[in-house]
Amino acid sequence: MYKLLLCGRYLRTRYIALASIVSVTLGVATMIVVNSVMGGFRAEMHRRLHDILSDIVVESHSLEGIEDPEFVQAEVRRIVGADLAGMTSSVHIPAMLSFQVQQQWVTRQVNLIGVDEETYARVSDFGKYLLHPENRGQLNFLLREGGYDARLQEAGWTHRRRRVAYQRAYRQQQEQARQSFEAAQTSFGEEPARPAPPGPGPPAEMTPPPAVRPASPAAEPTRFQPARDPFAAATGGAEPVFDEMTQQHTGIILGIAIASVRQHTADGGVADFFLCRPGDDVKATFPTAGTPPQAVSDAFTVVDLYESKMSEYDSSFAFVPLRKLQQLRGMIDPRTGMASVTAIQIKLRDGANLDAVRDRLRERFPPYEYRYRIETWRELQGPLLAAVQMETTILNILLFLIIAVAGFGILATFFMIVVEKTRDIGILKSLGAPSGGILSIFLGYGLSLGAVGSGVGLILGLLFVTHINQIADLLELVTGQEVFDPTIYYFSEIPTVIHLPTLGWIVGGALLIAVLASVLPALRAARLHPVEALRYE
Amino acid sequence: MSSLVPLRRALPGGGVDGGPHLRIDQPWPPAGLPADPSAALLSARGLRKSYRKGNVVIPVLRGVDFHTAAGEFTAVVGQSGSGKSTLLHLLGTLDAPDTGEIHFQQRRIDNLPAAARDQLRSRQLGMIFQFYHLLPELSTLENVLAPVMISHGVWRYWRTRSHHRRRAVELLEMVGLGHRLRHKPRELSGGEMQRAAIARALVCRPRLLLADEPTGNLDRASGQEILHLLRSLNERENLTIVMVTHDEGIARQAHRVVRLVEGRVEET
């Protein structure tokens, strides 16, 4: 009882000891904030990665793909059994995407994904990141009349018709200008020839070149020549009756960062400036499935944009219908009609053991017999997830060192308190207090200090986390420096996750350090000789 | 002086005004006390104790024989450095002799394990010191209760706390500090602190009270009050007291005076 009483009294009366635990408080609060923010980013990233990648992916090593996907799917169904929630086939290939911005062709490197409209939504939450609300419910590669995200202002058929009308008017204007220019040049070329000099005329080879320049633009283009489609030759130009005003090419869904640039506005906000939007046409160039691969191009109409807020995905993913991509790449066997795919995505029911299912599939399709690999979504994003995990671990180690430094502060303060309390220790011993009791007083005191320090740190940390966005705004206001740049992270707010076990080990670790720091001074106190302690001045 | 009224009232015929209840010129042993040292409550034989400072060995006790019977009030006197405080510390098991034996209630205590010595100190011995040695963080009442808290576990103390508290308040009222229960030691005078220390020493009903210069840090009046209190306790409670002092006048008020000279006993 005397131990509790003295611990309580020392806690209330030794303010210097309380000062020594400020660093414990700050360390605990910082660790909670950092872990919550890192955890928030990681959870958001995991969610988005998982949403896109499904649970397990059977991926072909080559771009030619898995030749008999139906067999593989049947085997997967048999092996996975009741754990299977959905499965889809897809084609993933690198591609170059080109579109016109201000009459100039812009080319982007993309990851072109052919998806099956019917089954892709069952294995992936890809749909919920589309900008058109109707496409979120059911994936569709047809251009909508309107109703797109408000940021796009004008998109869909409305935008397409207006754009085509404008382009036609522009081309007509250019054509007229060209004709007038040619007419002017023709009349200049046809003006009466100057009288021939006396004597025989010049030999034929000395005849001056005709005043009119060759009409063929291919020979020497003029500045008034209308813009040509450089992809016409690649695609064979075999779409003579295609009416852009009423028809669309095969639909394509682009990652929002491919089609836009995110910039700060004058008022300090953030806005997306769209380079192309639903209703515009793009050209995609990608390799065929043969060996060696040939480049093939085709025109697509942007039907929607995709915003997962994962910059890696938003700046590289473009989705097209699976069947069309298989046709263009020559992945359909003309004899059997069987279409190959480069990946089979598998979604398991909630609670299924991913690694166990993966192992069963690997056992059925060993890598030395089959030309594809079987991996979970975590393995596919292994380097990224490992990098984030390592970053978190290192940060935690560094931050824990702050608390360890605080531990040395407690150690020094405790030694001072033990010296100050030497006579009290002698009194307690003279009254019959055992050495273990004295040890308990100082260990309990260290534990109490740790509990107060980490408790206050816990409260401060949680308050900070719950108001982190307001604090970021305040810091921006005070320092003028942007704390959280939404153009980089694609999040409007700093994501945070309060993970109770993490809070537990942070507080537990701080308590342990405080107790460990008090062990040496407590031992010293316990070993004091009562007579020497009583005589201490 | 007024603070001692309850005690004076409790002691029939006693009190400073009425003269000491025990006469200092009473012959030794007083009636009722055993003349045979083997019947002593506390006895020590051949106690030697030296302190080492670097390579220098300083002998403090050079073979001390000592005994005190139950109910006896013994004064140990001597000059500074004569070894009287060291003797008291050895008798109180705060320190161990280099050689020699100490017996308490016919039981050897100098070679007891640490835990048993701690238990002995907390339950059978009471100690008071020149500088009072109250715990500054605790109130007067808590200081008096401290030995009980030490000798009892948390649950045992919690179950019997009202009983112990009642006894502590009674003791504080007896020593005239009933109105100072909540006061911290720094708010008390020297005499009051020593009286609180006496109450603390008595709370566990010890068989023996060891007092190390209890009046050494007090003015004459306060010293007399404390001395009177000790003598009254000895008489009323039949409490055995061993008091160390350098003041011959104070020592003369004890039943018996043991004189220490250069680490040896010169009994008078």
PDB file of C-alpha atoms in Angstrom, chain A residues 6-7 51 59 75 80 94 145 171 200 254 256 260 314 324 328 381-382 436 455 490 497 502 531 536:
ATOM      1  CA  LEU A   6       4.406   6.990  -2.451  1.00  0.00           C
ATOM      2  CA  CYS A   7       4.202   6.463  -6.231  1.00  0.00           C
ATOM      3  CA  ASP A  51      -9.996  -3.371 -56.481  1.00  0.00           C
ATOM      4  CA  GLU A  59      -0.647 -14.323 -66.175  1.00  0.00           C
ATOM      5  CA  GLU A  75      -9.453 -26.363 -64.037  1.00  0.00           C
ATOM      6  CA  VAL A  80     -10.921 -23.553 -56.251  1.00  0.00           C
ATOM      7  CA  PRO A  94       1.843  -2.248 -73.837  1.00  0.00           C
ATOM      8  CA  GLU A 145     -25.169  11.291 -74.697  1.00  0.00           C
ATOM      9  CA  ARG A 171     -11.399  21.983 -92.573  1.00  0.00           C
ATOM     10  CA  PRO A 200      16.152  30.664-131.486  1.00  0.00           C
ATOM     11  CA  LEU A 254      -8.760   6.068 -70.417  1.00  0.00           C
ATOM     12  CA  ILE A 256      -7.860  10.245 -66.081  1.00  0.00           C
ATOM     13  CA  SER A 260      -5.871  15.370 -68.360  1.00  0.00           C
ATOM     14  CA  ASP A 314      -4.633   6.563 -63.712  1.00  0.00           C
ATOM     15  CA  LYS A 324     -11.943  -6.338 -80.350  1.00  0.00           C
ATOM     16  CA  LEU A 328      -6.853  -6.709 -83.797  1.00  0.00           C
ATOM     17  CA  GLN A 381       2.370  -5.397 -56.389  1.00  0.00           C
ATOM     18  CA  GLY A 382       5.090  -6.842 -54.166  1.00  0.00           C
ATOM     19  CA  GLY A 436      11.942  -5.360  -3.087  1.00  0.00           C
ATOM     20  CA  GLY A 455      -1.503   8.424 -22.106  1.00  0.00           C
ATOM     21  CA  TYR A 490      -5.023  12.515 -55.974  1.00  0.00           C
ATOM     22  CA  VAL A 497      -6.435   4.840 -40.207  1.00  0.00           C
ATOM     23  CA  THR A 502      -0.643  -0.337 -33.440  1.00  0.00           C
ATOM     24  CA  VAL A 531      22.332   3.377   7.883  1.00  0.00           C
ATOM     25  CA  TYR A 536      22.920  10.952   3.874  1.00  0.00           C
TER      26      TYR A 536
END
